[in-house]
PDB file of C-alpha atoms in Angstrom:
ATOM      1  CA  PRO A 776       0.000   0.000   0.000  1.00 74.00           C
ATOM      2  CA  ASP A 777       1.086   3.548  -0.806  1.00 76.00           C
ATOM      3  CA  ILE A 778       0.420   5.086   2.612  1.00 78.00           C
ATOM      4  CA  GLY A 779       0.494   8.874   2.692  1.00 83.00           C
ATOM      5  CA  HIS A 780      -0.066   9.369  -1.044  1.00 95.00           C
ATOM      6  CA  VAL A 781      -2.404  12.362  -1.433  1.00 96.00           C
ATOM      7  CA  ARG A 782      -3.938  13.493  -4.709  1.00 97.00           C
ATOM      8  CA  TYR A 783      -5.657  16.875  -4.957  1.00 97.00           C
ATOM      9  CA  VAL A 784      -8.402  17.301  -7.564  1.00 97.00           C
ATOM     10  CA  THR A 785     -10.121  20.449  -8.748  1.00 97.00           C
ATOM     11  CA  ASN A 786     -12.367  19.333 -11.644  1.00 98.00           C
ATOM     12  CA  SER A 787     -14.485  16.399 -12.788  1.00 98.00           C
ATOM     13  CA  VAL A 788     -11.890  14.892 -15.121  1.00 97.00           C
ATOM     14  CA  GLU A 789      -9.261  14.874 -12.396  1.00 97.00           C
ATOM     15  CA  LEU A 790     -11.737  13.277 -10.006  1.00 98.00           C
ATOM     16  CA  GLN A 791     -12.668  10.507 -12.450  1.00 97.00           C
ATOM     17  CA  LEU A 792      -8.994   9.743 -13.051  1.00 97.00           C
ATOM     18  CA  ALA A 793      -8.190   9.749  -9.337  1.00 98.00           C
ATOM     19  CA  LEU A 794     -10.995   7.272  -8.637  1.00 98.00           C
ATOM     20  CA  ILE A 795      -9.768   4.931 -11.374  1.00 97.00           C
ATOM     21  CA  THR A 796      -6.135   5.003 -10.281  1.00 97.00           C
ATOM     22  CA  ALA A 797      -6.608   4.974  -6.490  1.00 97.00           C
ATOM     23  CA  ARG A 798      -4.688   2.300  -4.612  1.00 97.00           C
ATOM     24  CA  PRO A 799      -4.638   1.124  -0.974  1.00 97.00           C
ATOM     25  CA  GLY A 800      -3.481   3.905   1.328  1.00 97.00           C
ATOM     26  CA  HIS A 801      -4.243   6.736  -1.097  1.00 97.00           C
ATOM     27  CA  THR A 802      -6.202   9.857  -0.161  1.00 98.00           C
ATOM     28  CA  ILE A 803      -8.138  11.906  -2.721  1.00 98.00           C
ATOM     29  CA  GLU A 804      -8.754  15.468  -1.559  1.00 98.00           C
ATOM     30  CA  ILE A 805     -11.524  17.229  -3.515  1.00 98.00           C
ATOM     31  CA  ALA A 806     -11.405  21.008  -3.548  1.00 98.00           C
ATOM     32  CA  GLU A 807     -14.531  23.066  -2.991  1.00 98.00           C
ATOM     33  CA  GLY A 808     -16.619  23.481  -6.120  1.00 98.00           C
ATOM     34  CA  THR A 809     -19.235  21.670  -8.219  1.00 98.00           C
ATOM     35  CA  TYR A 810     -18.203  18.464 -10.002  1.00 98.00           C
ATOM     36  CA  ARG A 811     -20.688  17.510 -12.698  1.00 98.00           C
ATOM     37  CA  GLY A 812     -20.942  13.921 -13.835  1.00 97.00           C
ATOM     38  CA  ASN A 813     -21.660  10.389 -12.697  1.00 97.00           C
ATOM     39  CA  PHE A 814     -18.804   8.894 -10.737  1.00 98.00           C
ATOM     40  CA  ALA A 815     -17.799   5.293 -10.045  1.00 98.00           C
ATOM     41  CA  ILE A 816     -15.403   3.444  -7.756  1.00 98.00           C
ATOM     42  CA  SER A 817     -14.183  -0.049  -8.654  1.00 97.00           C
ATOM     43  CA  THR A 818     -10.790  -0.357  -6.956  1.00 98.00           C
ATOM     44  CA  SER A 819     -10.415  -1.421  -3.322  1.00 98.00           C
ATOM     45  CA  GLY A 820      -8.392  -0.496  -0.311  1.00 98.00           C
ATOM     46  CA  THR A 821      -7.535  -2.927   2.467  1.00 98.00           C
ATOM     47  CA  ALA A 822      -8.319  -3.153   6.162  1.00 98.00           C
ATOM     48  CA  ASP A 823      -4.869  -1.780   6.998  1.00 97.00           C
ATOM     49  CA  ALA A 824      -4.781   0.749   4.150  1.00 97.00           C
ATOM     50  CA  PRO A 825      -8.226   2.063   3.196  1.00 98.00           C
ATOM     51  CA  ILE A 826      -8.684   4.623   0.438  1.00 98.00           C
ATOM     52  CA  THR A 827     -10.051   8.001   1.511  1.00 98.00           C
ATOM     53  CA  LEU A 828     -12.196  10.275  -0.670  1.00 98.00           C
ATOM     54  CA  ARG A 829     -12.544  13.557   1.200  1.00 98.00           C
ATOM     55  CA  GLY A 830     -14.405  16.716   0.275  1.00 98.00           C
ATOM     56  CA  GLN A 831     -14.630  20.164   1.820  1.00 96.00           C
ATOM     57  CA  PRO A 832     -17.737  21.970   3.121  1.00 93.00           C
ATOM     58  CA  GLY A 833     -18.399  23.285  -0.403  1.00 96.00           C
ATOM     59  CA  THR A 834     -17.669  20.094  -2.380  1.00 98.00           C
ATOM     60  CA  ILE A 835     -20.698  19.130  -4.497  1.00 98.00           C
ATOM     61  CA  LEU A 836     -21.061  16.177  -6.857  1.00 98.00           C
ATOM     62  CA  ASP A 837     -23.863  17.022  -9.294  1.00 98.00           C
ATOM     63  CA  GLY A 838     -25.293  14.225 -11.432  1.00 97.00           C
ATOM     64  CA  GLY A 839     -27.021  16.656 -13.745  1.00 97.00           C
ATOM     65  CA  ALA A 840     -30.645  15.509 -13.439  1.00 97.00           C
ATOM     66  CA  TYR A 841     -32.776  13.583 -10.964  1.00 97.00           C
ATOM     67  CA  PHE A 842     -33.937  11.178 -13.704  1.00 95.00           C
ATOM     68  CA  LEU A 843     -30.483  10.056 -14.915  1.00 92.00           C
ATOM     69  CA  ASN A 844     -27.897   7.559 -13.638  1.00 95.00           C
ATOM     70  CA  TYR A 845     -26.234   7.189 -10.248  1.00 98.00           C
ATOM     71  CA  GLY A 846     -24.412  10.017  -8.535  1.00 98.00           C
ATOM     72  CA  LEU A 847     -21.735   7.680  -7.140  1.00 98.00           C
ATOM     73  CA  LEU A 848     -21.541   3.920  -7.740  1.00 98.00           C
ATOM     74  CA  VAL A 849     -19.239   2.074  -5.345  1.00 98.00           C
ATOM     75  CA  ARG A 850     -18.069  -1.441  -6.252  1.00 98.00           C
ATOM     76  CA  GLY A 851     -14.897  -1.366  -4.147  1.00 98.00           C
ATOM     77  CA  ASP A 852     -14.118  -2.228  -0.547  1.00 98.00           C
ATOM     78  CA  TYR A 853     -12.447  -0.294   2.264  1.00 98.00           C
ATOM     79  CA  TRP A 854     -13.219   3.266   1.167  1.00 98.00           C
ATOM     80  CA  HIS A 855     -13.778   6.195   3.526  1.00 98.00           C
ATOM     81  CA  ILE A 856     -16.003   8.734   1.765  1.00 98.00           C
ATOM     82  CA  GLU A 857     -16.203  11.947   3.745  1.00 98.00           C
ATOM     83  CA  ASN A 858     -17.697  15.458   3.656  1.00 98.00           C
ATOM     84  CA  ILE A 859     -19.361  15.378   0.240  1.00 98.00           C
ATOM     85  CA  THR A 860     -22.683  16.794  -0.932  1.00 98.00           C
ATOM     86  CA  LEU A 861     -24.330  14.856  -3.758  1.00 98.00           C
ATOM     87  CA  ARG A 862     -27.368  16.078  -5.686  1.00 98.00           C
ATOM     88  CA  ASN A 863     -29.321  15.686  -8.935  1.00 98.00           C
ATOM     89  CA  ALA A 864     -29.116  11.961  -9.699  1.00 98.00           C
ATOM     90  CA  LYS A 865     -31.638   9.166 -10.208  1.00 98.00           C
ATOM     91  CA  LYS A 866     -30.006   7.262  -7.351  1.00 98.00           C
ATOM     92  CA  GLY A 867     -27.604   8.977  -4.977  1.00 98.00           C
ATOM     93  CA  ILE A 868     -24.875   6.654  -3.659  1.00 98.00           C
ATOM     94  CA  VAL A 869     -25.149   2.951  -4.512  1.00 98.00           C
ATOM     95  CA  LEU A 870     -22.919   0.343  -2.873  1.00 98.00           C
ATOM     96  CA  HIS A 871     -23.064  -2.745  -5.100  1.00 98.00           C
ATOM     97  CA  GLY A 872     -21.150  -5.750  -3.786  1.00 98.00           C
ATOM     98  CA  ALA A 873     -19.076  -3.275  -1.788  1.00 98.00           C
ATOM     99  CA  SER A 874     -18.019  -4.041   1.780  1.00 98.00           C
ATOM    100  CA  ASN A 875     -16.316  -2.416   4.759  1.00 98.00           C
ATOM    101  CA  ASN A 876     -16.841   1.129   3.538  1.00 99.00           C
ATOM    102  CA  ILE A 877     -17.615   4.231   5.607  1.00 99.00           C
ATOM    103  CA  LEU A 878     -19.816   7.095   4.404  1.00 98.00           C
ATOM    104  CA  SER A 879     -19.313   9.958   6.849  1.00 98.00           C
ATOM    105  CA  GLY A 880     -20.681  13.479   6.685  1.00 98.00           C
ATOM    106  CA  VAL A 881     -22.312  12.843   3.308  1.00 98.00           C
ATOM    107  CA  HIS A 882     -25.274  15.028   2.360  1.00 98.00           C
ATOM    108  CA  LEU A 883     -27.751  14.071  -0.381  1.00 98.00           C
ATOM    109  CA  ALA A 884     -30.581  16.078  -1.929  1.00 98.00           C
ATOM    110  CA  ASP A 885     -32.720  16.240  -5.063  1.00 98.00           C
ATOM    111  CA  ILE A 886     -32.626  12.519  -5.854  1.00 98.00           C
ATOM    112  CA  GLY A 887     -35.049  10.789  -8.238  1.00 98.00           C
ATOM    113  CA  GLU A 888     -35.343   7.544  -6.282  1.00 98.00           C
ATOM    114  CA  GLU A 889     -33.436   6.359  -3.184  1.00 98.00           C
ATOM    115  CA  ALA A 890     -30.598   8.388  -1.740  1.00 98.00           C
ATOM    116  CA  ILE A 891     -28.296   5.647  -0.387  1.00 98.00           C
ATOM    117  CA  ARG A 892     -28.622   2.000  -1.446  1.00 98.00           C
ATOM    118  CA  LEU A 893     -26.575  -0.920  -0.097  1.00 98.00           C
ATOM    119  CA  ARG A 894     -27.197  -4.073  -2.135  1.00 98.00           C
ATOM    120  CA  ASN A 895     -25.828  -7.286  -3.648  1.00 98.00           C
ATOM    121  CA  PHE A 896     -23.969  -8.576  -0.593  1.00 98.00           C
ATOM    122  CA  SER A 897     -22.592  -5.221   0.532  1.00 98.00           C
ATOM    123  CA  SER A 898     -21.636  -6.008   4.130  1.00 98.00           C
ATOM    124  CA  GLY A 899     -19.951  -4.343   7.064  1.00 98.00           C
ATOM    125  CA  ASN A 900     -20.626  -0.797   5.852  1.00 98.00           C
ATOM    126  CA  THR A 901     -21.208   2.292   8.002  1.00 98.00           C
ATOM    127  CA  VAL A 902     -23.302   5.363   7.174  1.00 98.00           C
ATOM    128  CA  GLU A 903     -22.740   8.032   9.808  1.00 98.00           C
ATOM    129  CA  ASN A 904     -23.502  11.712  10.357  1.00 98.00           C
ATOM    130  CA  CYS A 905     -25.239  12.005   7.003  1.00 98.00           C
ATOM    131  CA  SER A 906     -28.260  14.041   5.961  1.00 98.00           C
ATOM    132  CA  ILE A 907     -30.822  13.276   3.277  1.00 98.00           C
ATOM    133  CA  THR A 908     -33.654  15.385   1.893  1.00 98.00           C
ATOM    134  CA  ARG A 909     -35.817  15.674  -1.231  1.00 98.00           C
ATOM    135  CA  THR A 910     -35.854  12.108  -2.532  1.00 98.00           C
ATOM    136  CA  GLY A 911     -38.290  10.347  -4.867  1.00 98.00           C
ATOM    137  CA  LEU A 912     -38.560  13.244  -7.286  1.00 98.00           C
ATOM    138  CA  LEU A 913     -38.890  10.766 -10.187  1.00 98.00           C
ATOM    139  CA  ARG A 914     -40.775   7.947  -8.419  1.00 97.00           C
ATOM    140  CA  PRO A 915     -42.023   8.881  -4.955  1.00 98.00           C
ATOM    141  CA  GLY A 916     -42.676   5.282  -3.936  1.00 97.00           C
ATOM    142  CA  PHE A 917     -39.013   4.471  -4.540  1.00 97.00           C
ATOM    143  CA  GLY A 918     -37.636   7.489  -2.691  1.00 98.00           C
ATOM    144  CA  GLU A 919     -36.193   5.767   0.375  1.00 98.00           C
ATOM    145  CA  GLY A 920     -33.604   7.632   2.399  1.00 98.00           C
ATOM    146  CA  ILE A 921     -31.426   4.579   3.075  1.00 98.00           C
ATOM    147  CA  TYR A 922     -32.278   1.216   1.494  1.00 98.00           C
ATOM    148  CA  ILE A 923     -30.474  -1.879   2.792  1.00 98.00           C
ATOM    149  CA  GLY A 924     -30.579  -5.166   0.855  1.00 98.00           C
ATOM    150  CA  THR A 925     -33.026  -6.353  -1.788  1.00 97.00           C
ATOM    151  CA  ALA A 926     -36.701  -7.304  -1.546  1.00 96.00           C
ATOM    152  CA  ASP A 927     -37.282 -11.062  -1.756  1.00 96.00           C
ATOM    153  CA  GLY A 928     -39.374 -10.611  -4.884  1.00 95.00           C
ATOM    154  CA  ASP A 929     -36.302  -9.263  -6.659  1.00 96.00           C
ATOM    155  CA  TRP A 930     -33.808 -11.934  -5.569  1.00 96.00           C
ATOM    156  CA  ALA A 931     -34.359 -13.969  -8.743  1.00 96.00           C
ATOM    157  CA  GLY A 932     -33.265 -11.111 -10.972  1.00 94.00           C
ATOM    158  CA  GLU A 933     -30.734  -9.429  -8.699  1.00 93.00           C
ATOM    159  CA  THR A 934     -28.935 -12.170  -6.721  1.00 95.00           C
ATOM    160  CA  ASP A 935     -29.631 -15.430  -8.585  1.00 95.00           C
ATOM    161  CA  GLY A 936     -32.388 -16.244  -6.132  1.00 95.00           C
ATOM    162  CA  ILE A 937     -30.149 -16.052  -3.069  1.00 96.00           C
ATOM    163  CA  PRO A 938     -31.109 -13.791  -0.142  1.00 97.00           C
ATOM    164  CA  ASP A 939     -29.212 -10.507  -0.414  1.00 97.00           C
ATOM    165  CA  ARG A 940     -27.018 -10.752   2.683  1.00 97.00           C
ATOM    166  CA  SER A 941     -26.101  -7.093   2.906  1.00 98.00           C
ATOM    167  CA  ASP A 942     -25.327  -7.685   6.561  1.00 98.00           C
ATOM    168  CA  GLY A 943     -23.842  -5.680   9.388  1.00 98.00           C
ATOM    169  CA  THR A 944     -24.874  -2.249   8.118  1.00 98.00           C
ATOM    170  CA  ARG A 945     -24.488   0.510  10.719  1.00 98.00           C
ATOM    171  CA  VAL A 946     -26.529   3.714  10.348  1.00 98.00           C
ATOM    172  CA  LEU A 947     -25.432   6.162  13.020  1.00 98.00           C
ATOM    173  CA  ASN A 948     -26.545   9.698  13.875  1.00 98.00           C
ATOM    174  CA  CYS A 949     -28.110  10.553  10.527  1.00 98.00           C
ATOM    175  CA  LYS A 950     -30.707  13.243   9.792  1.00 98.00           C
ATOM    176  CA  LEU A 951     -33.313  11.875   7.385  1.00 98.00           C
ATOM    177  CA  GLY A 952     -35.815  14.345   5.957  1.00 98.00           C
ATOM    178  CA  PRO A 953     -37.697  16.453   5.378  1.00 97.00           C
ATOM    179  CA  ASP A 954     -39.154  15.486   2.008  1.00 98.00           C
ATOM    180  CA  VAL A 955     -38.091  11.839   1.934  1.00 98.00           C
ATOM    181  CA  SER A 956     -40.950  10.419  -0.141  1.00 98.00           C
ATOM    182  CA  ALA A 957     -40.797   6.748   0.940  1.00 98.00           C
ATOM    183  CA  GLU A 958     -39.354   4.987   4.018  1.00 98.00           C
ATOM    184  CA  LEU A 959     -36.636   6.867   5.855  1.00 98.00           C
ATOM    185  CA  ILE A 960     -34.767   3.557   6.266  1.00 98.00           C
ATOM    186  CA  ASP A 961     -35.910   0.398   4.455  1.00 98.00           C
ATOM    187  CA  ILE A 962     -34.242  -2.785   5.744  1.00 97.00           C
ATOM    188  CA  LYS A 963     -35.110  -5.767   3.566  1.00 97.00           C
ATOM    189  CA  GLU A 964     -35.594  -9.396   4.473  1.00 96.00           C
ATOM    190  CA  GLY A 965     -32.412 -11.462   4.216  1.00 95.00           C
ATOM    191  CA  THR A 966     -30.147  -8.978   5.967  1.00 96.00           C
ATOM    192  CA  THR A 967     -28.904  -9.454   9.535  1.00 97.00           C
ATOM    193  CA  GLY A 968     -26.688  -7.900  12.174  1.00 97.00           C
ATOM    194  CA  GLY A 969     -27.388  -4.245  11.421  1.00 97.00           C
ATOM    195  CA  LEU A 970     -27.523  -1.316  13.843  1.00 98.00           C
ATOM    196  CA  ILE A 971     -29.650   1.825  13.528  1.00 98.00           C
ATOM    197  CA  GLN A 972     -28.722   4.356  16.212  1.00 98.00           C
ATOM    198  CA  GLY A 973     -29.127   8.068  16.860  1.00 95.00           C
TER     199      GLY A 973
END
């Protein structure tokens, strides 16, 4: 792991490149400003050397429209994602098969469906000190604040019929609402060992 490696980004292209090339122990510092686009994480850190993605009070990821794409898709493990505002996306932050990540001080608004989704065996993740408002702008019935796992009726298409064991999710000290159009937190059958606190 490359401990202590810090990369500073100031525009969307630099951010995309930093996410692609991040390695265990790296830190990506995002300057204040608006970063338009849909961003994705596919690399992983390790337990001893997580990857940190850190914004400032004025760091905004803007997906462009509440009816298009994901704001941030996470398919990697051992990321610390901190101090970011995300807005204007169909889905806000989606953890897909992504484990042992921490979302801290993340703020989401103006989302077409759910704000934060943890699915497809995403386990051991923590969502803490976040705030969520104005979800479900595209489909109000799908505008959950935080959605953990997958409904059993969707297991056949999403997880080859296996219960979605997105286990051990911790949701701590979050402010959910106003204007969350569906459940504030939706915890689906098949998940275990979670903690909702504060």
